[in-house]
């Protein structure tokens, strides 16, 4: 009868506090639950766009008709897909069961993304990495849902041994 360590949570690195946003800043999340998770070593920060080889700062990108373009019109789909693969690999290596990702991002958004016109217009949709995570059985929450993510990560439905 052992107490299994609680599972790790994959998070957008900009929420964790890394300055990996396209403009070189972060989206540090001060939510109390998130900070507790961070301080107890439960969070695995990833920036899929940096993992995909894009530099910081970088030209911002949006998804249009299934592909990703930056504001200068370059097709950066390959970098976004590589970043998604690497994020999934890191999630698996760390036994991650749930993720908390930044809403609105073409990589990390789980409910809303920009519509591809670079006019600040949001539509229903998910980022490239979020889709990859969900397809591989890792549910994704946004920065307003850290409590829900923690509940799921703390539960241990696979441990029925006494
Ligand atoms: Fe944050 Fe994700 Fe954008 Fe990286 S790709 S800056 S982690 S929202």
Short mmCIF file of N, CA and C and ligand atoms in Angstrom, two decimals:
data_model
loop_
_atom_site.label_atom_id
_atom_site.label_comp_id
_atom_site.label_asym_id
_atom_site.label_seq_id
_atom_site.Cartn_x
_atom_site.Cartn_y
_atom_site.Cartn_z
N UNK A 1 0.85 -1.19 0.00
CA UNK A 1 0.00 0.00 0.00
C UNK A 1 0.89 1.25 0.00
N UNK A 2 1.10 1.79 -1.16
CA UNK A 2 1.96 2.96 -1.27
C UNK A 2 1.15 4.16 -1.74
N UNK A 3 1.60 5.32 -1.32
CA UNK A 3 0.98 6.54 -1.82
C UNK A 3 1.65 6.94 -3.11
N UNK A 4 0.95 6.77 -4.20
CA UNK A 4 1.55 7.14 -5.49
C UNK A 4 1.69 8.66 -5.55
N UNK A 5 2.79 9.15 -6.10
CA UNK A 5 2.90 10.60 -6.25
C UNK A 5 1.81 11.12 -7.20
N UNK A 6 1.33 12.30 -6.92
CA UNK A 6 0.28 12.87 -7.77
C UNK A 6 0.84 13.23 -9.13
N UNK A 7 -0.01 13.12 -10.16
CA UNK A 7 0.50 13.27 -11.52
C UNK A 7 0.86 14.72 -11.84
N UNK A 8 1.76 14.85 -12.77
CA UNK A 8 2.22 16.16 -13.22
C UNK A 8 1.20 16.76 -14.21
N UNK A 9 1.27 18.06 -14.38
CA UNK A 9 0.35 18.78 -15.27
C UNK A 9 1.18 19.56 -16.30
N UNK A 10 0.88 19.37 -17.56
CA UNK A 10 1.56 20.13 -18.62
C UNK A 10 0.95 21.53 -18.65
N UNK A 11 1.78 22.56 -18.74
CA UNK A 11 1.24 23.93 -18.80
C UNK A 11 1.96 24.75 -19.86
N UNK A 12 1.25 25.74 -20.39
CA UNK A 12 1.89 26.70 -21.29
C UNK A 12 2.98 27.43 -20.52
N UNK A 13 4.17 27.46 -21.10
CA UNK A 13 5.31 28.06 -20.39
C UNK A 13 5.11 29.54 -20.09
N UNK A 14 4.32 30.24 -20.93
CA UNK A 14 4.09 31.67 -20.67
C UNK A 14 3.23 31.87 -19.43
N UNK A 15 2.36 30.90 -19.09
CA UNK A 15 1.56 30.97 -17.86
C UNK A 15 2.45 30.71 -16.65
N UNK A 16 3.44 29.86 -16.85
CA UNK A 16 4.41 29.51 -15.80
C UNK A 16 5.30 30.71 -15.48
N UNK A 17 5.42 31.61 -16.47
CA UNK A 17 6.21 32.82 -16.24
C UNK A 17 7.38 33.00 -17.19
N UNK A 18 7.58 32.03 -18.08
CA UNK A 18 8.65 32.18 -19.07
C UNK A 18 8.27 33.26 -20.08
N UNK A 19 9.26 34.07 -20.48
CA UNK A 19 9.00 35.14 -21.45
C UNK A 19 9.11 34.59 -22.87
N UNK A 20 8.15 33.74 -23.24
CA UNK A 20 8.20 33.04 -24.53
C UNK A 20 7.09 33.50 -25.47
N UNK A 21 6.33 34.52 -25.08
CA UNK A 21 5.30 35.04 -25.97
C UNK A 21 5.94 35.65 -27.22
N UNK A 22 5.17 35.79 -28.26
CA UNK A 22 5.71 36.32 -29.52
C UNK A 22 6.40 37.67 -29.31
N UNK A 23 5.89 38.46 -28.34
CA UNK A 23 6.47 39.79 -28.12
C UNK A 23 7.53 39.80 -27.01
N UNK A 24 7.92 38.60 -26.56
CA UNK A 24 8.99 38.50 -25.57
C UNK A 24 8.54 38.70 -24.13
N UNK A 25 7.23 38.75 -23.89
CA UNK A 25 6.73 38.88 -22.52
C UNK A 25 6.13 37.54 -22.08
N UNK A 26 5.49 37.52 -20.89
CA UNK A 26 4.86 36.28 -20.41
C UNK A 26 3.40 36.53 -20.07
N UNK A 27 2.71 35.47 -19.66
CA UNK A 27 1.32 35.56 -19.20
C UNK A 27 1.21 34.99 -17.79
N UNK A 28 2.23 35.29 -16.95
CA UNK A 28 2.31 34.70 -15.61
C UNK A 28 0.94 34.62 -14.93
N UNK A 29 0.58 33.39 -14.55
CA UNK A 29 -0.74 33.14 -13.94
C UNK A 29 -0.59 33.18 -12.42
N UNK A 30 -1.27 34.15 -11.80
CA UNK A 30 -1.14 34.31 -10.35
C UNK A 30 -2.20 33.53 -9.57
N UNK A 31 -3.05 32.82 -10.27
CA UNK A 31 -4.07 31.97 -9.64
C UNK A 31 -3.44 31.13 -8.52
N UNK A 32 -4.13 31.08 -7.37
CA UNK A 32 -3.54 30.46 -6.18
C UNK A 32 -3.27 28.96 -6.40
N UNK A 33 -4.25 28.27 -6.97
CA UNK A 33 -4.08 26.84 -7.21
C UNK A 33 -2.89 26.59 -8.12
N UNK A 34 -2.79 27.41 -9.15
CA UNK A 34 -1.69 27.27 -10.12
C UNK A 34 -0.35 27.49 -9.41
N UNK A 35 -0.30 28.48 -8.55
CA UNK A 35 0.96 28.78 -7.83
C UNK A 35 1.34 27.64 -6.88
N UNK A 36 0.33 27.04 -6.23
CA UNK A 36 0.62 25.90 -5.35
C UNK A 36 1.18 24.73 -6.16
N UNK A 37 0.54 24.48 -7.29
CA UNK A 37 1.02 23.40 -8.17
C UNK A 37 2.45 23.68 -8.62
N UNK A 38 2.70 24.94 -8.95
CA UNK A 38 4.04 25.33 -9.40
C UNK A 38 5.07 25.12 -8.28
N UNK A 39 4.72 25.58 -7.09
CA UNK A 39 5.66 25.53 -5.97
C UNK A 39 5.90 24.11 -5.46
N UNK A 40 5.00 23.19 -5.79
CA UNK A 40 5.20 21.81 -5.36
C UNK A 40 5.74 20.94 -6.50
N UNK A 41 6.21 21.59 -7.55
CA UNK A 41 6.88 20.86 -8.62
C UNK A 41 5.97 20.01 -9.48
N UNK A 42 4.69 20.35 -9.51
CA UNK A 42 3.72 19.55 -10.26
C UNK A 42 3.61 19.96 -11.73
N UNK A 43 4.16 21.14 -12.07
CA UNK A 43 3.93 21.68 -13.42
C UNK A 43 5.12 21.44 -14.35
N UNK A 44 4.80 21.05 -15.57
CA UNK A 44 5.81 20.87 -16.62
C UNK A 44 5.55 21.93 -17.69
N UNK A 45 6.36 23.02 -17.71
CA UNK A 45 6.11 24.09 -18.68
C UNK A 45 6.65 23.76 -20.07
N UNK A 46 5.84 24.01 -21.08
CA UNK A 46 6.28 23.86 -22.47
C UNK A 46 5.79 25.04 -23.29
N UNK A 47 6.62 25.51 -24.20
CA UNK A 47 6.18 26.48 -25.20
C UNK A 47 6.29 25.79 -26.55
N UNK A 48 5.18 25.33 -27.10
CA UNK A 48 5.23 24.59 -28.36
C UNK A 48 5.85 25.38 -29.51
N UNK A 49 5.66 26.68 -29.51
CA UNK A 49 6.20 27.46 -30.63
C UNK A 49 7.72 27.53 -30.57
N UNK A 50 8.27 27.66 -29.37
CA UNK A 50 9.73 27.60 -29.24
C UNK A 50 10.22 26.17 -29.52
N UNK A 51 9.50 25.17 -29.02
CA UNK A 51 9.90 23.77 -29.27
C UNK A 51 9.91 23.47 -30.77
N UNK A 52 9.06 24.14 -31.50
CA UNK A 52 8.98 23.93 -32.95
C UNK A 52 10.05 24.68 -33.72
N UNK A 53 10.88 25.43 -33.01
CA UNK A 53 12.01 26.09 -33.65
C UNK A 53 11.80 27.56 -33.94
N UNK A 54 10.67 28.13 -33.53
CA UNK A 54 10.45 29.55 -33.77
C UNK A 54 11.19 30.35 -32.70
N UNK A 55 11.64 31.54 -33.08
CA UNK A 55 12.41 32.35 -32.15
C UNK A 55 11.48 33.24 -31.33
N UNK A 56 12.02 33.77 -30.24
CA UNK A 56 11.29 34.74 -29.42
C UNK A 56 12.17 35.97 -29.30
N UNK A 57 11.67 37.16 -29.61
CA UNK A 57 10.33 37.42 -30.16
C UNK A 57 10.18 36.88 -31.58
N UNK A 58 8.92 36.77 -32.02
CA UNK A 58 8.62 36.25 -33.35
C UNK A 58 7.39 36.96 -33.90
N UNK A 59 7.17 36.81 -35.20
CA UNK A 59 5.98 37.37 -35.82
C UNK A 59 4.78 36.51 -35.39
N UNK A 60 3.68 37.12 -34.90
CA UNK A 60 2.54 36.31 -34.45
C UNK A 60 1.88 35.55 -35.59
N UNK A 61 1.27 34.41 -35.24
CA UNK A 61 0.64 33.54 -36.24
C UNK A 61 -0.82 33.29 -35.91
N UNK A 62 -1.58 32.92 -36.93
CA UNK A 62 -2.97 32.52 -36.74
C UNK A 62 -3.27 31.33 -37.66
N UNK A 63 -4.32 30.57 -37.31
CA UNK A 63 -4.71 29.40 -38.10
C UNK A 63 -5.75 29.82 -39.14
N UNK A 64 -5.54 29.39 -40.38
CA UNK A 64 -6.53 29.64 -41.42
C UNK A 64 -6.68 28.38 -42.27
N UNK A 65 -7.90 27.88 -42.33
CA UNK A 65 -8.22 26.69 -43.11
C UNK A 65 -7.24 25.55 -42.83
N UNK A 66 -6.99 25.31 -41.55
CA UNK A 66 -6.19 24.15 -41.16
C UNK A 66 -4.69 24.34 -41.24
N UNK A 67 -4.24 25.48 -41.75
CA UNK A 67 -2.79 25.73 -41.77
C UNK A 67 -2.48 26.95 -40.92
N UNK A 68 -1.20 27.12 -40.59
CA UNK A 68 -0.81 28.24 -39.73
C UNK A 68 0.08 29.19 -40.53
N UNK A 69 -0.27 30.47 -40.49
CA UNK A 69 0.50 31.50 -41.18
C UNK A 69 0.87 32.58 -40.19
N UNK A 70 2.09 33.14 -40.34
CA UNK A 70 2.39 34.31 -39.52
C UNK A 70 1.88 35.56 -40.24
N UNK A 71 1.97 36.67 -39.52
CA UNK A 71 1.35 37.91 -40.01
C UNK A 71 1.99 38.41 -41.30
N UNK A 72 3.21 37.91 -41.58
CA UNK A 72 3.87 38.30 -42.84
C UNK A 72 3.52 37.35 -43.98
N UNK A 73 2.67 36.36 -43.68
CA UNK A 73 2.20 35.47 -44.74
C UNK A 73 3.00 34.18 -44.90
N UNK A 74 4.02 33.99 -44.07
CA UNK A 74 4.81 32.74 -44.16
C UNK A 74 4.02 31.58 -43.57
N UNK A 75 4.07 30.43 -44.23
CA UNK A 75 3.42 29.22 -43.73
C UNK A 75 4.33 28.59 -42.67
N UNK A 76 3.87 28.58 -41.42
CA UNK A 76 4.66 28.03 -40.31
C UNK A 76 4.00 26.77 -39.74
N UNK A 77 3.19 26.12 -40.55
CA UNK A 77 2.48 24.92 -40.10
C UNK A 77 3.45 23.85 -39.61
N UNK A 78 4.55 23.65 -40.33
CA UNK A 78 5.51 22.60 -39.97
C UNK A 78 6.09 22.84 -38.58
N UNK A 79 6.43 24.08 -38.27
CA UNK A 79 6.98 24.40 -36.95
C UNK A 79 5.94 24.17 -35.85
N UNK A 80 4.70 24.54 -36.14
CA UNK A 80 3.63 24.34 -35.15
C UNK A 80 3.38 22.86 -34.91
N UNK A 81 3.46 22.05 -35.97
CA UNK A 81 3.24 20.61 -35.80
C UNK A 81 4.40 19.95 -35.08
N UNK A 82 5.62 20.40 -35.37
CA UNK A 82 6.79 19.87 -34.66
C UNK A 82 6.68 20.21 -33.16
N UNK A 83 6.27 21.44 -32.88
CA UNK A 83 6.10 21.86 -31.48
C UNK A 83 5.05 21.01 -30.77
N UNK A 84 3.99 20.67 -31.47
CA UNK A 84 2.93 19.84 -30.89
C UNK A 84 3.46 18.44 -30.58
N UNK A 85 4.22 17.87 -31.52
CA UNK A 85 4.83 16.55 -31.32
C UNK A 85 5.73 16.54 -30.09
N UNK A 86 6.57 17.57 -30.00
CA UNK A 86 7.52 17.64 -28.88
C UNK A 86 6.80 17.84 -27.56
N UNK A 87 5.75 18.66 -27.56
CA UNK A 87 4.99 18.88 -26.32
C UNK A 87 4.35 17.56 -25.86
N UNK A 88 3.80 16.80 -26.80
CA UNK A 88 3.19 15.51 -26.47
C UNK A 88 4.24 14.55 -25.90
N UNK A 89 5.41 14.55 -26.53
CA UNK A 89 6.51 13.68 -26.08
C UNK A 89 6.89 14.01 -24.63
N UNK A 90 6.98 15.29 -24.32
CA UNK A 90 7.33 15.73 -22.96
C UNK A 90 6.22 15.33 -21.99
N UNK A 91 4.97 15.48 -22.43
CA UNK A 91 3.83 15.10 -21.59
C UNK A 91 3.90 13.62 -21.24
N UNK A 92 4.15 12.79 -22.25
CA UNK A 92 4.21 11.34 -22.03
C UNK A 92 5.34 10.95 -21.11
N UNK A 93 6.51 11.55 -21.36
CA UNK A 93 7.70 11.24 -20.57
C UNK A 93 7.46 11.55 -19.10
N UNK A 94 6.61 12.52 -18.82
CA UNK A 94 6.35 12.95 -17.44
C UNK A 94 5.06 12.38 -16.86
N UNK A 95 4.44 11.47 -17.57
CA UNK A 95 3.22 10.84 -17.06
C UNK A 95 2.07 11.81 -16.88
N UNK A 96 2.06 12.86 -17.70
CA UNK A 96 1.02 13.89 -17.59
C UNK A 96 -0.35 13.34 -17.98
N UNK A 97 -1.39 13.68 -17.20
CA UNK A 97 -2.74 13.24 -17.53
C UNK A 97 -3.66 14.39 -17.90
N UNK A 98 -3.20 15.63 -17.70
CA UNK A 98 -4.05 16.80 -17.95
C UNK A 98 -3.15 18.01 -18.21
N UNK A 99 -3.71 18.99 -18.94
CA UNK A 99 -2.91 20.18 -19.27
C UNK A 99 -3.70 21.46 -18.98
N UNK A 100 -2.93 22.52 -18.67
CA UNK A 100 -3.51 23.87 -18.52
C UNK A 100 -2.82 24.76 -19.54
N UNK A 101 -3.56 25.22 -20.55
CA UNK A 101 -2.94 25.93 -21.65
C UNK A 101 -3.61 27.29 -21.89
N UNK A 102 -2.83 28.22 -22.41
CA UNK A 102 -3.27 29.61 -22.62
C UNK A 102 -4.34 29.72 -23.71
N UNK A 103 -5.49 30.22 -23.29
CA UNK A 103 -6.59 30.39 -24.24
C UNK A 103 -6.25 31.38 -25.35
N UNK A 104 -6.73 31.11 -26.55
CA UNK A 104 -6.60 32.06 -27.65
C UNK A 104 -5.39 31.84 -28.55
N UNK A 105 -4.41 31.08 -28.08
CA UNK A 105 -3.18 30.87 -28.85
C UNK A 105 -3.39 29.86 -29.98
N UNK A 106 -2.74 30.07 -31.12
CA UNK A 106 -2.84 29.09 -32.21
C UNK A 106 -2.16 27.76 -31.89
N UNK A 107 -1.37 27.73 -30.81
CA UNK A 107 -0.82 26.47 -30.31
C UNK A 107 -1.62 25.96 -29.12
N UNK A 108 -1.86 26.86 -28.16
CA UNK A 108 -2.33 26.45 -26.82
C UNK A 108 -3.82 26.69 -26.55
N UNK A 109 -4.53 27.41 -27.40
CA UNK A 109 -5.95 27.69 -27.14
C UNK A 109 -6.80 26.42 -27.20
N UNK A 110 -7.72 26.27 -26.21
CA UNK A 110 -8.53 25.05 -26.20
C UNK A 110 -10.00 25.30 -26.52
N UNK A 111 -10.42 26.56 -26.56
CA UNK A 111 -11.82 26.85 -26.87
C UNK A 111 -11.96 27.93 -27.94
N UNK A 112 -11.06 28.91 -27.86
CA UNK A 112 -11.14 30.06 -28.74
C UNK A 112 -9.78 30.29 -29.39
N UNK A 113 -9.79 30.60 -30.66
CA UNK A 113 -8.56 31.00 -31.36
C UNK A 113 -8.89 32.18 -32.27
N UNK A 114 -7.87 32.85 -32.77
CA UNK A 114 -8.11 33.94 -33.71
C UNK A 114 -8.44 33.35 -35.08
N UNK A 115 -9.17 34.13 -35.88
CA UNK A 115 -9.81 33.57 -37.08
C UNK A 115 -8.94 33.55 -38.34
N UNK A 116 -7.66 33.99 -38.20
CA UNK A 116 -6.77 33.93 -39.36
C UNK A 116 -6.70 35.21 -40.15
N UNK A 117 -7.46 36.23 -39.73
CA UNK A 117 -7.47 37.50 -40.47
C UNK A 117 -6.60 38.57 -39.82
N UNK A 118 -6.01 38.26 -38.64
CA UNK A 118 -5.18 39.23 -37.91
C UNK A 118 -5.94 40.52 -37.63
N UNK A 119 -7.23 40.39 -37.33
CA UNK A 119 -8.03 41.57 -36.99
C UNK A 119 -8.50 41.50 -35.53
N UNK A 120 -7.94 40.56 -34.76
CA UNK A 120 -8.34 40.43 -33.36
C UNK A 120 -9.67 39.73 -33.19
N UNK A 121 -10.15 39.06 -34.24
CA UNK A 121 -11.44 38.39 -34.19
C UNK A 121 -11.27 36.94 -33.75
N UNK A 122 -11.99 36.56 -32.67
CA UNK A 122 -11.87 35.19 -32.18
C UNK A 122 -13.05 34.33 -32.62
N UNK A 123 -12.75 33.07 -32.85
CA UNK A 123 -13.78 32.09 -33.22
C UNK A 123 -13.60 30.85 -32.34
N UNK A 124 -14.58 29.98 -32.36
CA UNK A 124 -14.46 28.71 -31.65
C UNK A 124 -13.42 27.86 -32.36
N UNK A 125 -12.52 27.27 -31.59
CA UNK A 125 -11.52 26.41 -32.22
C UNK A 125 -10.42 26.08 -31.24
N UNK A 126 -9.49 25.23 -31.67
CA UNK A 126 -8.40 24.85 -30.78
C UNK A 126 -7.07 24.95 -31.52
N UNK A 127 -6.01 25.18 -30.72
CA UNK A 127 -4.67 25.28 -31.27
C UNK A 127 -4.11 23.93 -31.69
N UNK A 128 -2.99 23.98 -32.40
CA UNK A 128 -2.39 22.77 -32.97
C UNK A 128 -1.92 21.80 -31.88
N UNK A 129 -1.29 22.32 -30.84
CA UNK A 129 -0.83 21.45 -29.75
C UNK A 129 -1.99 20.91 -28.94
N UNK A 130 -2.98 21.74 -28.70
CA UNK A 130 -4.16 21.29 -27.93
C UNK A 130 -4.84 20.13 -28.66
N UNK A 131 -4.99 20.27 -29.95
CA UNK A 131 -5.61 19.18 -30.72
C UNK A 131 -4.82 17.88 -30.56
N UNK A 132 -3.51 18.00 -30.66
CA UNK A 132 -2.63 16.83 -30.53
C UNK A 132 -2.78 16.17 -29.16
N UNK A 133 -2.83 16.99 -28.11
CA UNK A 133 -2.97 16.46 -26.75
C UNK A 133 -4.31 15.75 -26.59
N UNK A 134 -5.37 16.37 -27.05
CA UNK A 134 -6.71 15.80 -26.90
C UNK A 134 -6.80 14.48 -27.69
N UNK A 135 -6.27 14.48 -28.90
CA UNK A 135 -6.27 13.25 -29.71
C UNK A 135 -5.54 12.11 -29.02
N UNK A 136 -4.62 12.47 -28.13
CA UNK A 136 -3.85 11.45 -27.43
C UNK A 136 -4.30 11.26 -25.98
N UNK A 137 -5.53 11.67 -25.71
CA UNK A 137 -6.15 11.35 -24.43
C UNK A 137 -5.80 12.25 -23.26
N UNK A 138 -5.22 13.43 -23.55
CA UNK A 138 -4.88 14.37 -22.48
C UNK A 138 -5.85 15.56 -22.55
N UNK A 139 -6.81 15.64 -21.61
CA UNK A 139 -7.75 16.76 -21.64
C UNK A 139 -7.05 18.08 -21.34
N UNK A 140 -7.54 19.16 -21.95
CA UNK A 140 -6.90 20.46 -21.80
C UNK A 140 -7.86 21.48 -21.19
N UNK A 141 -7.39 22.17 -20.16
CA UNK A 141 -8.13 23.25 -19.52
C UNK A 141 -7.42 24.56 -19.81
N UNK A 142 -8.15 25.68 -19.63
CA UNK A 142 -7.48 26.96 -19.84
C UNK A 142 -7.09 27.59 -18.50
N UNK A 143 -6.56 28.81 -18.57
CA UNK A 143 -5.99 29.45 -17.37
C UNK A 143 -7.04 29.83 -16.33
N UNK A 144 -8.33 29.73 -16.66
CA UNK A 144 -9.37 30.00 -15.66
C UNK A 144 -9.82 28.72 -14.96
N UNK A 145 -9.23 27.58 -15.35
CA UNK A 145 -9.73 26.29 -14.89
C UNK A 145 -8.67 25.45 -14.16
N UNK A 146 -7.72 26.12 -13.52
CA UNK A 146 -6.64 25.40 -12.82
C UNK A 146 -7.21 24.45 -11.76
N UNK A 147 -8.28 24.86 -11.08
CA UNK A 147 -8.89 24.01 -10.05
C UNK A 147 -9.37 22.68 -10.63
N UNK A 148 -10.05 22.77 -11.77
CA UNK A 148 -10.56 21.57 -12.43
C UNK A 148 -9.42 20.66 -12.85
N UNK A 149 -8.38 21.26 -13.40
CA UNK A 149 -7.23 20.48 -13.85
C UNK A 149 -6.58 19.77 -12.66
N UNK A 150 -6.48 20.47 -11.54
CA UNK A 150 -5.87 19.88 -10.34
C UNK A 150 -6.71 18.70 -9.83
N UNK A 151 -8.03 18.86 -9.81
CA UNK A 151 -8.90 17.77 -9.37
C UNK A 151 -8.66 16.51 -10.19
N UNK A 152 -8.57 16.71 -11.50
CA UNK A 152 -8.38 15.57 -12.39
C UNK A 152 -6.99 14.95 -12.19
N UNK A 153 -6.00 15.80 -12.00
CA UNK A 153 -4.63 15.29 -11.84
C UNK A 153 -4.44 14.61 -10.48
N UNK A 154 -5.20 15.06 -9.47
CA UNK A 154 -5.07 14.48 -8.13
C UNK A 154 -5.78 13.14 -8.01
N UNK A 155 -6.85 12.96 -8.77
CA UNK A 155 -7.59 11.70 -8.72
C UNK A 155 -6.72 10.60 -9.28
N UNK A 156 -6.89 9.39 -8.76
CA UNK A 156 -6.09 8.28 -9.27
C UNK A 156 -6.97 7.08 -9.58
N UNK A 157 -7.72 7.17 -10.69
CA UNK A 157 -8.67 6.12 -11.03
C UNK A 157 -8.02 4.77 -11.30
N UNK A 158 -6.68 4.77 -11.51
CA UNK A 158 -6.02 3.50 -11.85
C UNK A 158 -5.50 2.77 -10.63
N UNK A 159 -5.54 3.43 -9.48
CA UNK A 159 -4.96 2.82 -8.29
C UNK A 159 -6.05 2.23 -7.40
N UNK A 160 -6.39 0.96 -7.62
CA UNK A 160 -7.41 0.31 -6.82
C UNK A 160 -6.83 -0.69 -5.85
N UNK A 161 -5.51 -0.68 -5.66
CA UNK A 161 -4.86 -1.67 -4.81
C UNK A 161 -4.87 -1.23 -3.35
N UNK A 162 -5.04 -2.21 -2.44
CA UNK A 162 -5.05 -1.88 -1.01
C UNK A 162 -4.01 -2.72 -0.27
FE1 LIG B 1 2.48 30.61 -24.44
FE2 LIG B 1 1.73 28.54 -25.91
FE3 LIG B 1 2.21 30.88 -27.05
FE4 LIG B 1 4.24 29.47 -26.09
S1 LIG B 1 2.92 28.86 -27.76
S2 LIG B 1 3.89 31.66 -25.79
S3 LIG B 1 3.31 28.55 -24.31
S4 LIG B 1 0.57 30.43 -25.59
#
